[in-house]
Structure formats: structure tokens, C-alpha cells
Amino acid sequence: MKEMLQKANRENYAVMAINCFNLETAKAVIEAAEEMRSPIIIDLLQDHLKEHLDIRYLTKPIIRMANNTKVEVAINLDHGQDVAFVKQCLHEGFSSVMMDASMYPLEENIRITKELVELAQIYNASVEAEVGDMGAVAGDHFTNDEMYTDPDDAIRFIKETGVDCLALSYGSSHGDYPEGYVPDFRFDIVEKIKAATKLPLVLHGGSGAGEKNILRSIELGINKINVGSDFMKAQKDFLQKQLTEQPEVDYPTLVHQSMAAGKEVVKRYIELSGSKNKA
């Protein structure tokens, strides 16, 4: 993922990172990237890997899919908070891991992340981290002032850890916003950190962030955009519609068609991110 984001950084676009949780979703995302001739990042969330399908059964087939495609595919652990689990993912062949120690004080976040960066170098893997707190949509609760990334903390963190990219909290949240809601972004946070470090920066919670916010973010130096909710919601909405209109449809056909609905969302985000034809 390091080289992928460095290229995006030089050419001022972003690479999409899509949350997948099984082989079907990973296949849909890779096919969308192939059709758009775009680099792509498969984000596998720690919670999904622990709750749904063990990495020992999931990682190798996705790596095989990645190796058999004509575009660049990175496999990244998303929000790895268990250090032992993050290490296991490196051993299993992840090309990148996110060491999310953002819940700790800055000094501890730096210490934990720096150790992971040193370990990841043995595996030739890249490391993403987070300073601030993206949080999640819960009722009417979104990002607040206390959750925003402190630019000075982020600049220090980058210099002391050697991370390959950093996730910032500057207005987005994980999950689905209420219909019609578009978050306000603190672009000054991105500007200050980018100017001081020139590092690839990451937007989490890209779903529902709004086209203008995303385009401005890329313009200011965001090079990786995470999307999960919109991808999964498209599949869920399709399933609900099909089961209502065609309740007798067979399950394999239903699953295959829902993946096609998810692919269209990924392709729209690739177009928006500027990564089309960048593979």
C-alpha cells in the first residue's frame, strides 16, 4: 500500500479502500477496480475478522485473487487495536496493517505504533495509524471538537513513528448518517498536517461525506478514502428489493446480483477519487 499511496500523493488523487468481510465482497471490489483500471485497497476490519471468518481461512484466497488481477491490490487490516492480532495479520500475508492505538494518550500511541512500524518492515508491509477519534454515528452524535485531530500532535506522531499514512479526524464519522445530512469538515486540519509532513493522509468514514467534501479533501492531500457503509448498504437495499419483488429467487443468484449492486458503488467512488486509469 505504501507505493500505491506515494504515487497518489505525487499525482494528487486518492485510492479507495473498501471494507470487505468475505470472499464475495472482496471479489466484487477487485472486479470493480479491474473495470476502472484503478488501484484498490481491500480493508478487512479487525472486528469482522474476529466475528465472522478467521484470517487463516480468508486471507490466502484474497491474496490469490489480488495476484491474479492486472491492477494493484493491497490488503489492509482496518482498525487493528489488538497488537497480537495485528502481528498475526502480518504473518498471514497482509500487505498493510492499521495499528489503531488512538484510544491511548499520544505518548502511548507513539510507542505502540513505532514498534509495529519496525516489525512491519521485516514483512515489507506498510503501516497506517490514527491520531484523533473518528468515532461512529450514534443517533444524533457525530464528530465533535474533542474528537478532532490536533495537527501539532499529528505532526509529532508522524515524525516519531515513521508511519506510511495517517488517518485524521476532521469531520467524518463511521457508519450511516441520517438521510440528507452532510458533515462539516475542518479542512484546516488537513492543510496544516500536509504542509508540515507531505505524508499520504487518510479519510475514514467516506460514506455519506459528500462529493464536495471528498473532492476538497483530495485537493488538500487526502490520498486514501475508506468506504464501507455505502458499499454494504447498496447490497442490503438490493436484497430487500429483490426479495420483495421476486421472493422465489434462488440464493446463489441473489448473492451474485447483490455483489453487482455493490460494484457500482465502488466504481462511483473510484471515479470521484481520481484513481480511474491510474493502475
Rosetta silent file (secondary structure, phi, psi, omega in degrees, C-alpha in Angstrom):
SEQUENCE: MKEMLQKANRENYAVMAINCFNLETAKAVIEAAEEMRSPIIIDLLQDHLKEHLDIRYLTKPIIRMANNTKVEVAINLDHGQDVAFVKQCLHEGFSSVMMDASMYPLEENIRITKELVELAQIYNASVEAEVGDMGAVAGDHFTNDEMYTDPDDAIRFIKETGVDCLALSYGSSHGDYPEGYVPDFRFDIVEKIKAATKLPLVLHGGSGAGEKNILRSIELGINKINVGSDFMKAQKDFLQKQLTEQPEVDYPTLVHQSMAAGKEVVKRYIELSGSKNKA
SCORE:     score description
SCORE:     0.000 S_00000001
   1 L     0.000  -27.493 -177.389    0.000    0.000    0.000 S_00000001
   2 H   -57.193  -52.611 -177.970    2.961    2.323    0.655 S_00000001
   3 H   -64.886  -37.481  178.986    3.985    2.630   -3.004 S_00000001
   4 H   -59.034  -44.965 -177.894    0.346    2.896   -4.084 S_00000001
   5 H   -78.209  -29.826  175.598   -0.255    5.882   -1.798 S_00000001
   6 H   -63.298  -40.974  177.447    3.060    7.514   -2.595 S_00000001
   7 H   -64.058  -43.886  178.004    2.062    7.593   -6.271 S_00000001
   8 H   -61.854  -36.838  178.945   -1.345    9.008   -5.342 S_00000001
   9 H   -64.950  -44.206 -179.669    0.424   11.618   -3.218 S_00000001
  10 H   -65.278  -36.765 -172.328    2.686   12.683   -6.091 S_00000001
  11 H  -102.483    3.081  172.247   -0.190   12.868   -8.582 S_00000001
  12 L    62.271   53.332  169.372   -2.798   14.329   -6.194 S_00000001
  13 L  -137.786 -178.751  179.470   -5.549   11.711   -6.201 S_00000001
  14 L  -124.209  151.613  174.683   -6.869    9.183   -3.679 S_00000001
  15 E  -103.496  134.437  179.938   -7.051    5.406   -3.634 S_00000001
  16 E   -79.162  137.542  173.819  -10.283    3.828   -2.448 S_00000001
  17 E  -119.202  113.786 -173.539  -10.180    1.407    0.486 S_00000001
  18 E  -108.539  129.248  178.809  -13.360   -0.659    0.646 S_00000001
  19 E   -71.626  120.070  176.620  -14.401   -2.648    3.699 S_00000001
  20 E  -118.968  158.866 -179.879  -14.903   -6.312    2.805 S_00000001
  21 L  -138.998   -0.250  176.232  -15.726   -9.197    5.106 S_00000001
  22 L  -154.669 -178.666 -177.060  -15.809  -12.317    2.889 S_00000001
  23 H   -67.768  -35.859 -177.630  -14.572  -13.622   -0.461 S_00000001
  24 H   -64.400  -45.107 -179.473  -17.615  -12.385   -2.364 S_00000001
  25 H   -67.664  -38.700  177.244  -17.251   -8.771   -1.285 S_00000001
  26 H   -63.079  -41.663  179.301  -13.504   -8.833   -1.968 S_00000001
  27 H   -61.977  -43.300  179.752  -14.148  -10.293   -5.431 S_00000001
  28 H   -61.579  -42.511 -178.547  -16.710   -7.567   -6.214 S_00000001
  29 H   -67.012  -43.359  179.964  -14.300   -4.804   -5.183 S_00000001
  30 H   -65.308  -39.847  178.130  -11.404   -6.227   -7.203 S_00000001
  31 H   -64.043  -39.119  177.493  -13.635   -6.622  -10.271 S_00000001
  32 H   -62.495  -42.238  178.836  -14.753   -3.005   -9.957 S_00000001
  33 H   -64.341  -39.596  178.225  -11.113   -1.890   -9.800 S_00000001
  34 H   -61.331  -45.346 -178.060  -10.280   -4.001  -12.867 S_00000001
  35 H   -65.168  -29.704 -179.050  -13.115   -2.441  -14.856 S_00000001
  36 H   -97.324   -1.779 -176.984  -11.969    1.060  -13.880 S_00000001
  37 L    51.893   52.249 -175.190   -8.244    0.249  -14.232 S_00000001
  38 L  -123.636  143.649  167.732   -7.733    1.579  -10.728 S_00000001
  39 L   -65.345  154.746 -177.476   -5.526    0.570   -7.801 S_00000001
  40 E  -149.309  151.989  177.537   -7.641   -0.608   -4.876 S_00000001
  41 E  -119.421  125.113  173.340   -7.294   -1.428   -1.190 S_00000001
  42 E   -89.421  111.060  177.483   -9.220   -4.275    0.419 S_00000001
  43 E   -92.555  122.455  176.617   -9.865   -3.196    4.012 S_00000001
  44 E  -112.935  111.775 -174.725  -10.535   -6.073    6.392 S_00000001
  45 E   -73.988  135.583 -179.990  -11.822   -4.793    9.731 S_00000001
  46 H   -53.388  -44.952 -178.146  -10.434   -6.457   12.858 S_00000001
  47 H   -61.630  -39.825  178.432  -13.917   -6.831   14.358 S_00000001
  48 H   -65.294  -41.981 -178.615  -15.234   -8.560   11.213 S_00000001
  49 H   -65.490  -32.688  179.436  -12.276  -10.936   11.109 S_00000001
  50 H   -80.140  -29.244 -173.877  -12.796  -11.899   14.726 S_00000001
  51 H   -96.101  -28.795 -169.952  -16.580  -12.253   14.491 S_00000001
  52 L  -110.586  -59.340 -176.578  -17.236  -13.694   11.018 S_00000001
  53 L  -144.652  123.405 -175.775  -14.385  -15.567    9.320 S_00000001
  54 L   -59.543  143.917 -178.464  -10.920  -16.251   10.702 S_00000001
  55 H   -61.148  -24.406  179.813   -7.997  -14.703    8.832 S_00000001
  56 H   -65.488  -24.507 -178.661   -6.470  -18.179    8.383 S_00000001
  57 H  -101.868  -18.141 -172.756   -9.310  -19.052    6.012 S_00000001
  58 H  -101.389  -37.658 -169.535   -9.882  -15.664    4.394 S_00000001
  59 H   -65.660  -50.786 -173.823   -6.503  -14.054    3.740 S_00000001
  60 H   -60.150  -44.517  177.277   -4.822  -16.519    1.365 S_00000001
  61 H   -62.311  -36.065  177.979   -7.723  -16.702   -1.147 S_00000001
  62 H   -68.647  -39.097  176.246   -7.924  -12.897   -1.293 S_00000001
  63 H   -60.394  -40.534  178.289   -4.157  -12.714   -1.830 S_00000001
  64 H   -63.233  -43.319  176.482   -4.567  -15.189   -4.697 S_00000001
  65 H   -59.937  -42.315 -179.528   -7.298  -13.017   -6.232 S_00000001
  66 H   -63.313  -40.798 -178.550   -5.048   -9.980   -5.871 S_00000001
  67 H   -71.182  -22.124 -177.073   -2.141  -11.747   -7.540 S_00000001
  68 L   -94.779    5.545  179.860   -4.317  -12.867  -10.452 S_00000001
  69 L  -105.210  163.101 -176.674   -5.566   -9.417  -11.373 S_00000001
  70 L   -93.213   -2.304  177.551   -3.995   -6.813  -13.648 S_00000001
  71 L  -109.970  165.581 -179.680   -4.434   -3.912  -11.222 S_00000001
  72 L   -79.962  127.939  179.753   -2.650   -3.184   -7.966 S_00000001
  73 E  -126.494  124.800  173.554   -4.454   -4.582   -4.923 S_00000001
  74 E  -107.400  145.225  176.756   -3.373   -4.009   -1.323 S_00000001
  75 E  -113.456  115.521 -170.815   -4.820   -5.967    1.592 S_00000001
  76 E  -121.893  131.840  171.729   -5.017   -3.811    4.697 S_00000001
  77 E   -75.273  124.405 -178.112   -6.102   -4.589    8.249 S_00000001
  78 E   -97.693  129.452  178.216   -8.564   -1.868    9.230 S_00000001
  79 E    50.906   53.625  171.708   -8.596   -0.585   12.822 S_00000001
  80 E   -74.482  114.932 -177.170   -6.313   -3.204   14.283 S_00000001
  81 L  -112.883  -16.986  177.600   -6.388   -2.498   18.007 S_00000001
  82 L   -95.081  110.277 -174.507   -5.145   -5.829   19.376 S_00000001
  83 H   -56.524  -43.144 -179.936   -1.359   -5.798   18.950 S_00000001
  84 H   -62.639  -38.097  179.804   -1.104   -9.596   18.896 S_00000001
  85 H   -68.752  -40.281  177.839   -3.800   -9.765   16.218 S_00000001
  86 H   -60.497  -42.987  178.446   -2.061   -7.114   14.115 S_00000001
  87 H   -63.102  -39.394  178.385    1.142   -9.154   14.290 S_00000001
  88 H   -62.874  -39.248  178.774   -0.772  -12.262   13.248 S_00000001
  89 H   -63.714  -39.412  175.517   -2.139  -10.429   10.204 S_00000001
  90 H   -60.552  -43.495 -179.859    1.390   -9.506    9.138 S_00000001
  91 H   -64.490  -32.541 -177.909    2.379  -13.154    9.455 S_00000001
  92 H   -80.085   -8.148  173.751   -0.636  -14.204    7.366 S_00000001
  93 L   111.146   10.720  175.162    0.461  -12.001    4.470 S_00000001
  94 L   -59.692  135.857  178.681   -1.356   -8.659    4.810 S_00000001
  95 L   -83.016   -9.954  179.122    0.473   -6.072    2.719 S_00000001
  96 E  -158.172  150.439  175.631   -0.552   -3.358    5.175 S_00000001
  97 E  -136.601  145.757  171.032   -1.927   -3.020    8.688 S_00000001
  98 E  -100.293  117.395  173.939   -3.565   -0.219   10.586 S_00000001
  99 E   -95.574   97.825 -175.997   -2.280   -0.043   14.138 S_00000001
 100 L   -95.982   93.299  175.400   -5.053    1.940   15.771 S_00000001
 101 L  -110.059   28.384 -174.943   -3.855    2.943   19.225 S_00000001
 102 L   -68.868  -14.805  179.095   -5.689    6.265   19.066 S_00000001
 103 L   -77.362  -10.970  179.728   -7.645    5.472   22.212 S_00000001
 104 L   -93.429  162.715  172.014   -4.426    5.822   24.249 S_00000001
 105 L   -57.305  156.547 -173.546   -2.637    9.032   25.227 S_00000001
 106 H   -53.248  -44.975 -177.978   -0.367   10.365   22.493 S_00000001
 107 H   -58.191  -42.887 -179.076    2.856    9.067   24.071 S_00000001
 108 H   -71.286  -38.457  176.286    1.482    5.520   24.251 S_00000001
 109 H   -58.841  -44.066  178.577    0.055    5.743   20.740 S_00000001
 110 H   -62.341  -46.868 -176.631    3.520    6.730   19.503 S_00000001
 111 H   -61.803  -49.138 -178.054    5.244    3.906   21.398 S_00000001
 112 H   -63.373  -45.400 -176.601    2.868    1.164   20.216 S_00000001
 113 H   -66.877  -42.263 -179.551    2.819    2.368   16.619 S_00000001
 114 H   -59.610  -41.162  178.487    6.588    2.810   16.373 S_00000001
 115 H   -63.748  -38.768  179.010    7.132   -0.794   17.472 S_00000001
 116 H   -69.565  -37.404  177.859    4.668   -2.013   14.824 S_00000001
 117 H   -60.140  -43.957  179.329    6.348    0.070   12.126 S_00000001
 118 H   -63.941  -40.573  178.542    9.672   -1.578   12.947 S_00000001
 119 H   -67.922  -42.067 -177.214    8.100   -5.042   12.864 S_00000001
 120 H   -62.399  -28.645  179.056    6.234   -4.404    9.612 S_00000001
 121 H   -62.012  -30.321  177.826    9.493   -3.561    7.868 S_00000001
 122 H   -64.156  -34.272 -178.294   10.531   -7.201    8.297 S_00000001
 123 L   -93.348    2.703 -175.296    7.453   -8.210    6.289 S_00000001
 124 L    55.553   39.046 -179.486    7.874   -5.372    3.759 S_00000001
 125 L  -110.867  155.295  179.542    4.423   -4.191    4.847 S_00000001
 126 E   -97.724  162.063 -177.276    3.151   -0.661    5.360 S_00000001
 127 E  -129.083  129.429  171.400    1.545    0.778    8.486 S_00000001
 128 E  -105.955  149.916  177.181   -1.402    3.137    8.855 S_00000001
 129 E  -141.948 -177.543 -177.790   -2.238    4.765   12.180 S_00000001
 130 E  -141.925  137.419  170.969   -4.693    7.266   13.630 S_00000001
 131 E  -126.324  126.083 -170.348   -4.456   10.424   15.706 S_00000001
 132 L   105.293 -167.052 -177.556   -7.778   11.785   16.920 S_00000001
 133 L  -145.353  107.902  179.198  -11.023    9.844   17.074 S_00000001
 134 L   -66.267  -37.709 -179.021  -13.287    9.284   14.069 S_00000001
 135 L    66.524 -170.968 -179.303  -15.981    7.701   16.225 S_00000001
 136 E  -139.252  151.782  176.827  -19.219    6.325   14.825 S_00000001
 137 L   -65.015  126.368  177.381  -22.660    7.667   14.050 S_00000001
 138 E  -143.128  102.206 -175.861  -24.926    7.003   17.019 S_00000001
 139 L    65.005 -120.685  178.350  -28.304    8.700   16.961 S_00000001
 140 L  -100.432   15.042 -175.253  -27.567   12.404   16.576 S_00000001
 141 E   -95.291  120.566  175.868  -23.952   12.037   17.729 S_00000001
 142 L  -125.664 -165.160  178.228  -21.247   12.778   15.167 S_00000001
 143 L   -60.211  135.060  175.112  -17.701   14.102   15.370 S_00000001
 144 L  -121.048  176.575 -173.937  -17.307   16.856   17.970 S_00000001
 145 H   -57.668  -34.338 -177.707  -14.498   19.268   18.798 S_00000001
 146 H   -71.208  -18.815 -177.427  -12.901   16.885   21.299 S_00000001
 147 H   -90.805  -15.944 -177.218  -12.593   14.176   18.623 S_00000001
 148 L   -63.877  146.537  175.350  -10.760   16.294   16.033 S_00000001
 149 L   -68.013  131.216  172.763   -7.116   15.545   15.317 S_00000001
 150 L   -81.032  116.599 -175.980   -4.737   18.054   16.875 S_00000001
 151 H   -56.546  -39.173 -179.397   -2.427   18.998   13.955 S_00000001
 152 H   -65.586  -39.593  176.188    0.604   19.500   16.209 S_00000001
 153 H   -63.226  -42.621 -178.294    0.093   16.055   17.758 S_00000001
 154 H   -65.205  -41.605  179.862   -0.253   14.503   14.309 S_00000001
 155 H   -63.635  -43.935  177.159    2.910   16.176   13.007 S_00000001
 156 H   -63.292  -43.946 -178.849    4.885   14.964   16.005 S_00000001
 157 H   -58.134  -47.492 -178.751    3.381   11.478   15.684 S_00000001
 158 H   -60.655  -45.005 -177.676    4.366   11.190   12.015 S_00000001
 159 H   -67.165  -32.989 -174.484    7.948   12.318   12.675 S_00000001
 160 H   -91.150  -19.713 -176.428    8.464    9.983   15.638 S_00000001
 161 H  -103.101  -30.470 -176.514    6.803    6.805   14.323 S_00000001
 162 L    75.629   25.972  179.080    7.669    6.676   10.625 S_00000001
 163 L   -64.701  157.666 -178.370    4.161    5.585    9.607 S_00000001
 164 L   -87.697  -23.991  175.100    3.335    5.344    5.909 S_00000001
 165 E  -160.074  158.620 -176.041   -0.023    7.125    6.181 S_00000001
 166 E  -134.711  130.670  175.535   -2.157    8.666    8.895 S_00000001
 167 E   -84.421  133.508 -177.764   -5.920    8.734    9.428 S_00000001
 168 E  -115.156  150.300  171.198   -7.264   12.074   10.583 S_00000001
 169 L  -105.836  108.556 -179.686  -10.457   13.109   12.326 S_00000001
 170 L  -140.203   22.745  173.688  -11.644   16.348   10.757 S_00000001
 171 L   147.191  -19.237 -176.925  -15.392   15.946   10.391 S_00000001
 172 L   -93.828  164.078  174.278  -16.368   12.429    9.347 S_00000001
 173 L  -139.707  156.504  175.399  -17.696    9.516   11.388 S_00000001
 174 E   -75.139  147.373  174.728  -18.055    5.814   10.732 S_00000001
 175 L   103.666 -170.423 -176.418  -21.499    4.494    9.822 S_00000001
 176 L   -96.716  124.671  173.466  -24.673    5.838    8.192 S_00000001
 177 L   -77.510  159.481  172.368  -25.670    9.480    8.652 S_00000001
 178 L   -59.339  149.962 -177.889  -29.350   10.442    8.739 S_00000001
 179 L   -56.774  130.112  178.364  -30.778   10.968    5.269 S_00000001
 180 L    89.418  -10.252 -178.806  -29.824   14.369    3.878 S_00000001
 181 L   -83.044  131.381  174.653  -27.142   15.059    6.478 S_00000001
 182 L  -125.585  122.934 -175.945  -23.714   16.127    5.176 S_00000001
 183 L   -69.060  154.355  172.806  -20.949   16.650    7.766 S_00000001
 184 L   -90.557  132.158 -177.229  -18.911   19.844    8.065 S_00000001
 185 L  -104.379  141.477  174.509  -15.198   19.278    7.529 S_00000001
 186 L   -93.841   83.251 -175.731  -12.320   21.101    9.235 S_00000001
 187 H   -67.275  -22.589  179.224  -10.064   21.358    6.194 S_00000001
 188 H   -60.964  -29.227  178.511   -7.558   23.499    8.082 S_00000001
 189 H   -64.739  -47.367  179.516   -6.503   20.351    9.967 S_00000001
 190 H   -62.675  -45.709 -177.074   -5.602   18.561    6.744 S_00000001
 191 H   -57.939  -46.549 -175.841   -3.840   21.621    5.319 S_00000001
 192 H   -66.796  -43.431 -177.898   -1.554   22.126    8.308 S_00000001
 193 H   -68.549  -40.898 -179.896   -0.531   18.464    8.631 S_00000001
 194 H   -65.114  -43.573 -178.357    0.044   18.044    4.903 S_00000001
 195 H   -61.687  -35.459 -175.409    2.138   21.187    4.646 S_00000001
 196 H   -84.883  -25.353 -171.575    4.387   20.077    7.505 S_00000001
 197 H  -120.777  -27.200 -175.725    4.807   16.382    6.612 S_00000001
 198 L    60.349   17.224 -177.851    3.899   15.755    2.928 S_00000001
 199 L   -81.590  147.340  169.359    2.680   12.319    4.098 S_00000001
 200 L   -58.667  128.245 -178.701   -0.257   10.470    2.470 S_00000001
 201 E  -112.272  158.097 -168.579   -3.275   11.228    4.674 S_00000001
 202 E  -125.729  135.320  171.886   -6.428    9.175    5.141 S_00000001
 203 E  -103.499  116.101  171.480  -10.137    9.939    5.342 S_00000001
 204 L   -94.103  157.290  179.957  -12.133    7.373    7.286 S_00000001
 205 L    69.830   43.005 -179.750  -15.920    7.387    7.133 S_00000001
 206 L   -68.591  -26.279  179.309  -16.074    8.339    3.461 S_00000001
 207 L   -60.126  126.242  177.405  -19.648    7.054    3.157 S_00000001
 208 L    74.810    7.152 -177.503  -22.037    9.985    3.170 S_00000001
 209 L   -71.288  -22.056  179.030  -19.227   12.530    3.456 S_00000001
 210 L    96.940  137.521 -176.017  -20.499   14.394    0.411 S_00000001
 211 H   -59.557  -44.384 -178.406  -18.925   14.870   -3.006 S_00000001
 212 H   -63.491  -41.258  178.428  -17.703   18.413   -2.341 S_00000001
 213 H   -63.003  -41.309 -179.029  -16.047   17.400    0.941 S_00000001
 214 H   -67.058  -45.702 -179.352  -14.305   14.463   -0.732 S_00000001
 215 H   -62.974  -41.804  178.283  -13.046   16.493   -3.686 S_00000001
 216 H   -66.610  -38.001  178.110  -11.741   19.252   -1.421 S_00000001
 217 H   -60.378  -45.437  179.487  -10.087   16.652    0.826 S_00000001
 218 H   -64.063  -42.038  179.309   -8.232   15.147   -2.145 S_00000001
 219 H   -57.677  -35.257 -176.357   -7.213   18.600   -3.333 S_00000001
 220 H   -89.873   -6.733  174.573   -5.635   19.275    0.076 S_00000001
 221 L   124.221   14.273  171.830   -3.765   15.971    0.319 S_00000001
 222 E   -78.927  126.677 -175.563   -6.023   13.066    1.285 S_00000001
 223 E  -119.426   -1.477  176.174   -4.700   10.016   -0.602 S_00000001
 224 E  -142.209  129.948 -179.463   -6.734    7.146    0.871 S_00000001
 225 E  -125.087  122.156  179.777  -10.502    7.148    1.384 S_00000001
 226 E   -90.852  131.323  175.505  -12.254    4.440    3.382 S_00000001
 227 E  -135.766  127.801  176.327  -15.777    3.426    2.421 S_00000001
 228 L  -131.626  -53.012 -172.666  -17.752    0.599    3.987 S_00000001
 229 H   -59.265  -45.567 -178.285  -21.314    1.617    4.803 S_00000001
 230 H   -64.622  -38.342  178.115  -22.300    2.762    1.294 S_00000001
 231 H   -62.451  -47.281 -177.844  -20.881   -0.422   -0.256 S_00000001
 232 H   -74.866  -34.566  179.533  -22.769   -2.673    2.153 S_00000001
 233 H   -64.934  -37.281  178.622  -25.950   -0.591    2.120 S_00000001
 234 H   -61.469  -39.426  178.843  -26.183   -0.933   -1.673 S_00000001
 235 H   -69.526  -43.025 -179.839  -26.087   -4.705   -1.302 S_00000001
 236 H   -64.196  -44.233  179.726  -28.614   -4.719    1.539 S_00000001
 237 H   -62.593  -39.015  178.707  -31.019   -2.430   -0.322 S_00000001
 238 H   -64.576  -43.450  179.842  -30.791   -4.629   -3.409 S_00000001
 239 H   -60.667  -44.548  179.716  -31.534   -7.757   -1.369 S_00000001
 240 H   -61.166  -42.912 -178.837  -34.585   -6.152    0.225 S_00000001
 241 H   -65.583  -46.519 -177.929  -35.899   -5.032   -3.157 S_00000001
 242 H   -66.339  -39.786 -179.543  -35.342   -8.376   -4.863 S_00000001
 243 H   -68.583  -27.860  175.554  -36.859  -10.414   -2.056 S_00000001
 244 H   -74.713  -43.727 -175.638  -39.934   -8.202   -2.191 S_00000001
 245 H   -83.876  -31.900 -177.831  -40.278   -8.350   -5.962 S_00000001
 246 L  -136.187   71.428 -175.634  -39.005  -11.909   -6.523 S_00000001
 247 L   -62.924  -16.675 -178.721  -39.378  -13.873   -3.278 S_00000001
 248 L   -94.065    3.304 -178.122  -38.715  -17.178   -5.078 S_00000001
 249 L   -59.821  142.020 -179.241  -35.294  -16.138   -6.418 S_00000001
 250 L   -77.606  151.039 -171.506  -32.586  -18.717   -5.661 S_00000001
 251 H   -62.112  -45.708  178.973  -29.942  -17.750   -3.128 S_00000001
 252 H   -57.635  -40.970  178.209  -26.794  -18.009   -5.341 S_00000001
 253 H   -64.620  -41.186 -179.402  -28.380  -15.706   -7.923 S_00000001
 254 H   -60.800  -47.217 -179.498  -29.451  -13.291   -5.200 S_00000001
 255 H   -63.749  -44.773 -179.842  -25.946  -13.075   -3.733 S_00000001
 256 H   -60.288  -43.658 -179.397  -24.343  -12.659   -7.150 S_00000001
 257 H   -67.983  -34.858  179.230  -26.729   -9.849   -8.094 S_00000001
 258 H   -67.415  -33.089  176.418  -26.192   -8.046   -4.790 S_00000001
 259 H   -64.312  -36.835  177.426  -22.443   -8.030   -5.449 S_00000001
 260 H   -62.331  -37.980  177.687  -23.127   -6.292   -8.771 S_00000001
 261 H   -65.071  -39.713  177.210  -25.003   -3.561   -6.881 S_00000001
 262 H   -65.742  -38.127  179.550  -22.026   -3.125   -4.567 S_00000001
 263 H   -58.469  -39.940 -177.879  -19.631   -2.927   -7.513 S_00000001
 264 H   -63.462  -35.936  177.154  -21.473    0.078   -8.927 S_00000001
 265 H   -65.401  -44.700  179.856  -20.943    1.988   -5.667 S_00000001
 266 H   -60.611  -43.231 -179.224  -17.233    1.182   -5.713 S_00000001
 267 H   -63.586  -37.247  177.860  -16.934    2.341   -9.327 S_00000001
 268 H   -65.198  -40.663  179.063  -18.621    5.661   -8.496 S_00000001
 269 H   -69.656  -36.006  176.141  -16.174    6.274   -5.654 S_00000001
 270 H   -60.537  -43.976  177.710  -13.209    5.350   -7.858 S_00000001
 271 H   -59.533  -45.883 -177.948  -14.383    7.957  -10.374 S_00000001
 272 H   -65.512  -35.502 -175.258  -14.739   10.533   -7.587 S_00000001
 273 H   -75.248  -16.161 -177.662  -11.346    9.745   -6.076 S_00000001
 274 L    83.880    9.282 -177.159   -9.490   10.378   -9.327 S_00000001
 275 L   -91.769   -2.044  176.936   -7.891    6.909   -9.335 S_00000001
 276 L   -59.240  135.628  179.405   -9.555    5.706  -12.554 S_00000001
 277 L    64.099   19.932  178.445   -6.927    4.600  -15.104 S_00000001
 278 L   -98.485   -2.593 -179.583   -4.163    5.018  -12.510 S_00000001
 279 L   -75.747    0.000    0.000   -3.345    1.288  -12.231 S_00000001
